[in-house]
Amino acid sequence: MRLNKASKYLYTALILCHCALSLASDSQPRPPIEVEADRVDMDAKRGISIYQDNAVMTHGEMRISGDRIEIHTTEEGELKHLIVIGQPARYRDLPEGEEQEVRAKASRMEYYVSGPERALFFGNARFWQGQDSLSGDSVFVNLETQAVKAQGNDDQRARAIIYPGQREER
């Protein structure tokens, strides 16, 4: 589905990976990324860090938590992809210029920097900001084209709830 003005806020919620999980450097100073867990396994040669049991990642206002957070990096130390697994994995952030937090939860969250840049959410995925929400068994977000695809399963249909007129046009 291509985003229209009425559902543009959903893109704000789904851009969470692009705005908050994107760990690539830019010219402006940013707060440090902190990751903690009961157990940490790092393999610098393979570029994989695995944080398990009560894993929490924070970056400024953004917080991600789950049973397991995997950070995959290139040889240069740049983020390739991120995987968060939980019962459920949770995300929250207060995007710049917004008054209400964006929240998300799913059994599994994945973010890929390239090929194309995308965010994938599996297992009872739900995003919400205030009363507005998007949910489905899985949600796929192409961050380059701003296309969103939500799918249901036998037990759950994909669903968007939008309260028109409660948000200013951007």
Coordinates of N, CA and C in Angstrom, one line a residue:
M1 N 0.8 -1.2 0.0 CA 0.0 0.0 0.0 C 0.9 1.2 0.0
R2 N 0.6 2.2 -0.8 CA 1.3 3.5 -0.8 C 0.7 4.4 0.2
L3 N 1.5 5.1 0.9 CA 0.9 6.0 2.0 C 0.2 7.2 1.4
N4 N -0.9 7.5 2.0 CA -1.6 8.7 1.6 C -1.6 9.6 2.8
K5 N -2.1 10.9 2.7 CA -2.0 11.8 3.8 C -2.7 11.3 5.1
A6 N -3.8 10.6 4.9 CA -4.5 10.2 6.1 C -3.7 9.1 6.9
S7 N -2.9 8.3 6.2 CA -2.2 7.3 6.9 C -0.7 7.6 7.1
K8 N -0.3 8.9 6.8 CA 1.1 9.2 6.8 C 1.7 9.1 8.2
Y9 N 0.9 9.3 9.3 CA 1.3 9.1 10.6 C 1.8 7.6 10.8
L10 N 1.2 6.7 10.1 CA 1.6 5.3 10.3 C 3.1 5.1 9.8
Y11 N 3.4 5.9 8.8 CA 4.8 5.8 8.3 C 5.7 6.3 9.4
T12 N 5.3 7.4 10.2 CA 6.1 7.9 11.3 C 6.3 6.7 12.3
A13 N 5.3 6.0 12.6 CA 5.5 4.8 13.5 C 6.4 3.8 12.9
L14 N 6.2 3.5 11.6 CA 7.0 2.4 11.0 C 8.4 2.9 10.7
I15 N 8.7 4.2 10.6 CA 10.0 4.7 10.3 C 10.9 4.5 11.5
L16 N 10.4 3.9 12.6 CA 11.1 3.7 13.8 C 12.5 3.1 13.5
C17 N 12.6 2.2 12.6 CA 13.8 1.5 12.4 C 14.8 2.5 11.7
H18 N 14.3 3.3 10.8 CA 15.1 4.3 10.1 C 15.6 5.4 11.0
C19 N 14.7 5.9 11.8 CA 15.1 7.0 12.7 C 15.8 6.6 13.9
A20 N 15.4 5.5 14.5 CA 15.9 5.1 15.8 C 16.9 4.0 15.8
L21 N 16.7 3.0 14.9 CA 17.6 1.8 14.9 C 18.7 2.1 14.0
S22 N 18.6 3.0 13.1 CA 19.7 3.3 12.2 C 20.9 3.8 13.0
L23 N 21.9 3.0 13.1 CA 23.1 3.4 13.9 C 24.2 4.0 13.1
A24 N 24.0 4.3 11.8 CA 25.0 4.8 10.9 C 25.3 6.2 11.4
S25 N 26.6 6.6 11.3 CA 27.0 8.0 11.8 C 26.5 9.1 10.8
D26 N 26.3 10.2 11.4 CA 26.0 11.4 10.6 C 26.8 12.6 11.2
S27 N 26.6 13.8 10.7 CA 27.4 14.9 11.1 C 27.0 15.5 12.5
Q28 N 25.8 15.2 13.0 CA 25.4 15.7 14.2 C 25.7 14.8 15.4
P29 N 26.2 15.3 16.5 CA 26.5 14.4 17.6 C 25.2 13.8 18.1
R30 N 25.3 12.5 18.5 CA 24.1 11.8 18.9 C 24.4 11.1 20.2
P31 N 23.4 10.8 21.0 CA 23.6 10.1 22.3 C 24.2 8.7 22.1
P32 N 24.9 8.2 23.1 CA 25.5 6.9 22.9 C 24.4 5.8 22.8
I33 N 24.7 4.7 22.2 CA 23.9 3.5 22.2 C 24.3 2.6 23.4
E34 N 23.4 2.3 24.2 CA 23.7 1.5 25.4 C 22.9 0.2 25.2
V35 N 23.5 -0.9 25.4 CA 22.9 -2.3 25.3 C 23.3 -3.0 26.5
E36 N 22.4 -3.6 27.2 CA 22.7 -4.4 28.4 C 21.8 -5.7 28.4
A37 N 22.3 -6.7 29.1 CA 21.6 -8.0 29.2 C 22.2 -8.8 30.3
D38 N 21.6 -9.9 30.6 CA 22.2 -10.8 31.6 C 23.4 -11.5 31.0
R39 N 23.4 -11.7 29.7 CA 24.5 -12.4 29.0 C 24.9 -11.7 27.7
V40 N 26.1 -11.5 27.4 CA 26.6 -10.9 26.2 C 27.6 -11.8 25.6
D41 N 27.5 -12.1 24.3 CA 28.4 -12.8 23.5 C 28.8 -11.9 22.3
M42 N 30.1 -11.6 22.1 CA 30.6 -10.8 21.0 C 31.6 -11.6 20.2
D43 N 31.4 -11.5 18.9 CA 32.4 -12.1 18.0 C 32.8 -11.1 17.0
A44 N 33.9 -10.4 17.3 CA 34.4 -9.3 16.5 C 34.7 -9.7 15.1
K45 N 35.3 -10.9 14.9 CA 35.7 -11.4 13.6 C 34.5 -11.5 12.7
R46 N 33.4 -12.1 13.2 CA 32.1 -12.2 12.4 C 31.3 -11.0 12.4
G47 N 31.5 -10.1 13.3 CA 30.7 -8.8 13.4 C 29.4 -9.0 14.0
I48 N 29.3 -9.9 15.0 CA 28.0 -10.2 15.6 C 28.1 -10.0 17.1
S49 N 27.2 -9.3 17.7 CA 27.0 -9.1 19.1 C 25.6 -9.6 19.5
I50 N 25.6 -10.5 20.5 CA 24.3 -11.1 20.9 C 24.1 -10.8 22.4
Y51 N 23.0 -10.1 22.7 CA 22.6 -9.8 24.1 C 21.4 -10.6 24.4
Q52 N 21.5 -11.4 25.5 CA 20.4 -12.4 25.8 C 19.9 -12.2 27.2
D53 N 18.7 -12.5 27.4 CA 18.0 -12.5 28.7 C 17.9 -11.1 29.2
N54 N 16.7 -10.6 29.2 CA 16.4 -9.2 29.6 C 17.3 -8.2 28.9
A55 N 17.3 -8.3 27.6 CA 18.1 -7.4 26.8 C 17.4 -6.1 26.6
V56 N 18.2 -5.0 26.7 CA 17.6 -3.6 26.6 C 18.6 -2.8 25.8
M57 N 18.1 -2.1 24.8 CA 18.9 -1.2 24.0 C 18.3 0.2 24.1
T58 N 19.1 1.2 24.5 CA 18.6 2.6 24.5 C 19.5 3.5 23.7
H59 N 18.9 4.5 23.1 CA 19.6 5.5 22.3 C 18.8 6.8 22.4
G60 N 19.2 7.6 23.3 CA 18.4 8.8 23.5 C 17.0 8.4 24.1
E61 N 16.0 8.9 23.5 CA 14.6 8.6 23.9 C 14.1 7.2 23.5
M62 N 14.8 6.6 22.6 CA 14.4 5.3 22.0 C 14.8 4.2 23.0
R63 N 13.9 3.2 23.2 CA 14.2 2.0 24.0 C 13.6 0.8 23.3
I64 N 14.5 -0.3 23.1 CA 14.1 -1.5 22.6 C 14.4 -2.6 23.6
S65 N 13.5 -3.5 23.8 CA 13.7 -4.6 24.8 C 13.2 -5.9 24.2
G66 N 13.8 -7.0 24.6 CA 13.4 -8.3 24.2 C 14.2 -9.4 24.9
D67 N 14.0 -10.6 24.6 CA 14.7 -11.7 25.2 C 16.1 -11.8 24.6
R68 N 16.2 -11.3 23.3 CA 17.5 -11.4 22.6 C 17.6 -10.3 21.6
I69 N 18.8 -9.6 21.6 CA 19.0 -8.5 20.6 C 20.3 -8.9 19.9
E70 N 20.3 -9.1 18.6 CA 21.5 -9.4 17.8 C 21.8 -8.2 17.0
I71 N 23.1 -7.8 17.0 CA 23.6 -6.6 16.2 C 24.6 -7.2 15.3
H72 N 24.4 -7.0 14.0 CA 25.3 -7.5 12.9 C 25.9 -6.3 12.3
T73 N 27.3 -6.3 12.2 CA 28.0 -5.2 11.6 C 28.9 -5.6 10.5
T74 N 29.3 -4.6 9.7 CA 30.3 -4.8 8.6 C 31.7 -4.9 9.2
E75 N 32.7 -5.2 8.4 CA 34.1 -5.2 8.8 C 34.5 -3.8 9.3
E76 N 33.8 -2.7 8.8 CA 34.1 -1.4 9.2 C 33.4 -1.0 10.5
G77 N 32.6 -1.8 11.0 CA 31.8 -1.6 12.3 C 30.5 -0.9 12.0
E78 N 30.0 -0.7 10.8 CA 28.7 -0.1 10.5 C 27.6 -1.2 10.6
L79 N 26.5 -0.7 11.0 CA 25.3 -1.6 11.2 C 24.9 -2.3 9.8
K80 N 24.8 -3.6 9.8 CA 24.2 -4.3 8.6 C 22.7 -4.6 8.9
H81 N 22.5 -5.3 10.0 CA 21.1 -5.5 10.4 C 21.0 -5.8 11.9
L82 N 19.8 -5.7 12.4 CA 19.5 -5.8 13.8 C 18.3 -6.8 13.9
I83 N 18.4 -7.7 14.9 CA 17.3 -8.6 15.1 C 16.9 -8.6 16.6
V84 N 15.6 -8.4 16.9 CA 15.2 -8.4 18.3 C 14.1 -9.5 18.4
I85 N 14.3 -10.4 19.4 CA 13.3 -11.5 19.6 C 12.8 -11.3 21.0
G86 N 11.5 -11.5 21.2 CA 10.9 -11.4 22.6 C 9.5 -12.0 22.7
Q87 N 9.0 -12.0 23.8 CA 7.7 -12.5 24.1 C 6.8 -11.4 24.8
P88 N 6.6 -10.3 24.2 CA 7.1 -9.8 22.8 C 8.3 -9.0 22.9
A89 N 8.9 -8.7 21.8 CA 10.0 -7.6 21.7 C 9.2 -6.3 21.7
R90 N 9.8 -5.3 22.3 CA 9.1 -4.0 22.4 C 10.0 -2.9 22.0
Y91 N 9.3 -1.8 21.4 CA 10.0 -0.6 21.0 C 9.2 0.6 21.4
R92 N 9.8 1.6 21.9 CA 9.2 2.9 22.1 C 10.1 4.0 21.8
D93 N 9.6 5.1 21.4 CA 10.4 6.3 21.1 C 9.5 7.5 21.0
L94 N 10.0 8.7 21.3 CA 9.3 9.9 21.1 C 10.0 10.6 19.9
P95 N 9.4 10.5 18.7 CA 10.1 11.1 17.6 C 10.1 12.6 17.7
E96 N 11.2 13.2 17.1 CA 11.4 14.7 17.2 C 10.1 15.3 16.6
G97 N 9.6 16.3 17.3 CA 8.5 17.1 16.9 C 7.1 16.5 17.2
E98 N 7.1 15.3 17.8 CA 5.9 14.6 18.2 C 5.6 14.8 19.6
E99 N 4.3 14.8 20.0 CA 3.9 14.9 21.4 C 3.6 13.6 22.0
Q100 N 3.3 12.6 21.2 CA 3.0 11.2 21.8 C 4.1 10.2 21.3
E101 N 4.4 9.3 22.2 CA 5.3 8.2 21.9 C 4.8 7.3 20.8
V102 N 5.7 6.8 20.0 CA 5.4 5.7 19.1 C 5.8 4.4 19.8
R103 N 4.9 3.4 19.7 CA 5.2 2.1 20.4 C 5.0 1.0 19.4
A104 N 5.7 0.0 19.6 CA 5.6 -1.2 18.7 C 5.9 -2.5 19.5
K105 N 5.3 -3.6 19.1 CA 5.6 -4.9 19.7 C 5.4 -5.9 18.7
A106 N 6.2 -7.0 18.8 CA 6.1 -8.2 17.9 C 6.9 -9.3 18.5
S107 N 6.7 -10.5 18.0 CA 7.6 -11.6 18.5 C 9.0 -11.4 18.0
R108 N 9.1 -10.9 16.8 CA 10.4 -10.7 16.1 C 10.4 -9.4 15.3
M109 N 11.5 -8.6 15.5 CA 11.6 -7.4 14.8 C 13.0 -7.4 14.1
E110 N 13.0 -7.0 12.8 CA 14.3 -7.1 12.0 C 14.4 -5.7 11.3
Y111 N 15.7 -5.2 11.2 CA 15.9 -4.0 10.5 C 17.2 -4.3 9.6
Y112 N 17.1 -4.0 8.3 CA 18.2 -4.2 7.4 C 18.5 -2.8 6.7
V113 N 19.8 -2.5 6.7 CA 20.3 -1.2 6.2 C 20.2 -1.1 4.7
S114 N 20.4 -2.2 4.0 CA 20.4 -2.1 2.5 C 19.7 -3.4 2.0
G115 N 19.5 -3.3 0.7 CA 19.0 -4.4 -0.2 C 17.5 -4.6 -0.2
P116 N 16.6 -3.7 -0.2 CA 16.6 -2.3 0.2 C 16.5 -2.1 1.7
E117 N 16.7 -0.9 2.2 CA 16.5 -0.6 3.6 C 15.1 -0.9 4.0
R118 N 14.9 -1.8 5.0 CA 13.6 -2.3 5.3 C 13.5 -2.7 6.8
A119 N 12.3 -2.8 7.3 CA 12.0 -3.2 8.6 C 10.9 -4.3 8.5
L120 N 11.1 -5.4 9.2 CA 10.2 -6.5 9.2 C 9.7 -6.9 10.6
F121 N 8.5 -7.2 10.8 CA 7.9 -7.5 12.1 C 7.0 -8.7 11.9
F122 N 7.3 -9.7 12.8 CA 6.7 -11.0 12.7 C 6.0 -11.4 14.0
G123 N 4.9 -12.0 13.9 CA 4.2 -12.5 15.1 C 3.5 -11.5 15.9
N124 N 2.2 -11.3 15.6 CA 1.3 -10.4 16.4 C 1.9 -9.0 16.5
A125 N 2.3 -8.5 15.3 CA 2.9 -7.1 15.2 C 1.9 -6.1 15.5
R126 N 2.2 -5.0 16.3 CA 1.3 -3.9 16.5 C 2.1 -2.7 16.7
F127 N 1.6 -1.6 16.1 CA 2.2 -0.2 16.2 C 1.1 0.7 16.6
W128 N 1.5 1.6 17.5 CA 0.5 2.6 17.9 C 1.1 3.9 18.3
Q129 N 0.3 5.0 18.1 CA 0.7 6.3 18.6 C -0.6 7.0 19.0
G130 N -0.8 7.2 20.3 CA -2.1 7.6 20.8 C -3.1 6.6 20.5
Q131 N -4.2 6.9 19.9 CA -5.3 6.0 19.6 C -5.1 5.3 18.2
D132 N -4.3 5.8 17.4 CA -4.1 5.3 16.0 C -3.2 4.0 16.1
S133 N -3.5 3.0 15.3 CA -2.7 1.8 15.4 C -2.8 1.0 14.0
L134 N -1.8 0.2 13.9 CA -1.7 -0.7 12.7 C -1.2 -2.1 13.3
S135 N -1.9 -3.2 12.9 CA -1.6 -4.5 13.5 C -1.8 -5.5 12.4
G136 N -1.1 -6.7 12.6 CA -1.2 -7.8 11.7 C -0.3 -8.9 12.2
D137 N -0.4 -10.1 11.6 CA 0.5 -11.1 12.0 C 1.9 -10.7 11.6
S138 N 2.1 -10.0 10.5 CA 3.4 -9.5 10.0 C 3.2 -8.2 9.3
V139 N 4.2 -7.4 9.4 CA 4.2 -6.1 8.8 C 5.6 -5.9 8.2
F140 N 5.6 -5.5 6.9 CA 6.8 -5.3 6.1 C 6.8 -3.8 5.7
V141 N 8.0 -3.1 6.0 CA 8.1 -1.7 5.6 C 9.3 -1.5 4.8
N142 N 9.1 -1.0 3.5 CA 10.3 -0.7 2.7 C 10.5 0.8 3.0
L143 N 11.6 1.1 3.7 CA 11.9 2.4 4.1 C 12.4 3.3 2.9
E144 N 12.8 2.7 1.8 CA 13.3 3.5 0.7 C 12.1 4.0 -0.1
T145 N 11.1 3.1 -0.3 CA 9.9 3.5 -1.1 C 8.7 4.0 -0.3
Q146 N 8.8 3.9 1.0 CA 7.8 4.2 2.0 C 6.5 3.4 1.8
A147 N 6.7 2.1 1.3 CA 5.6 1.2 1.1 C 5.4 0.3 2.4
V148 N 4.2 0.1 2.8 CA 3.9 -0.7 4.0 C 3.0 -1.9 3.5
K149 N 3.3 -3.1 4.0 CA 2.4 -4.2 3.7 C 2.2 -5.0 5.1
A150 N 0.9 -5.1 5.5 CA 0.5 -5.8 6.7 C -0.2 -7.0 6.2
Q151 N 0.0 -8.1 6.9 CA -0.7 -9.4 6.5 C -1.2 -10.0 7.8
G152 N -2.4 -10.6 7.6 CA -3.0 -11.4 8.7 C -2.6 -12.9 8.6
N153 N -3.3 -13.7 9.4 CA -3.2 -15.1 9.2 C -4.5 -15.7 9.5
D154 N -4.6 -17.0 9.7 CA -5.9 -17.7 9.9 C -6.6 -17.1 11.2
D155 N -5.9 -16.7 12.2 CA -6.5 -16.2 13.4 C -6.6 -14.7 13.5
Q156 N -5.9 -13.9 12.7 CA -5.8 -12.5 12.8 C -5.8 -11.8 11.5
R157 N -6.6 -10.8 11.3 CA -6.6 -10.1 10.0 C -5.7 -8.8 10.3
A158 N -5.2 -8.3 9.2 CA -4.4 -7.0 9.3 C -5.4 -5.9 9.5
R159 N -5.0 -4.9 10.3 CA -6.0 -3.9 10.7 C -5.3 -2.6 11.0
A160 N -5.9 -1.5 10.5 CA -5.5 -0.1 10.8 C -6.6 0.6 11.4
I161 N -6.4 1.3 12.4 CA -7.4 2.2 13.1 C -6.8 3.6 13.1
I162 N -7.5 4.5 12.4 CA -7.0 5.9 12.2 C -8.1 6.8 12.7
Y163 N -7.8 7.7 13.6 CA -8.7 8.7 14.0 C -8.5 10.0 13.2
P164 N -9.3 10.3 12.2 CA -9.0 11.5 11.3 C -9.2 12.8 12.1
G165 N -8.4 13.8 11.6 CA -8.6 15.1 12.2 C -7.9 15.3 13.5
Q166 N -7.3 14.3 14.1 CA -6.6 14.5 15.4 C -5.1 14.8 15.2
R167 N -4.6 14.9 14.0 CA -3.2 15.1 13.8 C -3.1 16.3 12.8
E168 N -2.1 17.1 12.9 CA -1.9 18.2 12.0 C -1.2 17.6 10.7
E169 N -1.5 18.2 9.6 CA -0.8 17.8 8.4 C 0.7 18.2 8.5
R170 N 1.6 17.4 8.0 CA 3.0 17.7 8.0 C 3.5 18.2 6.7

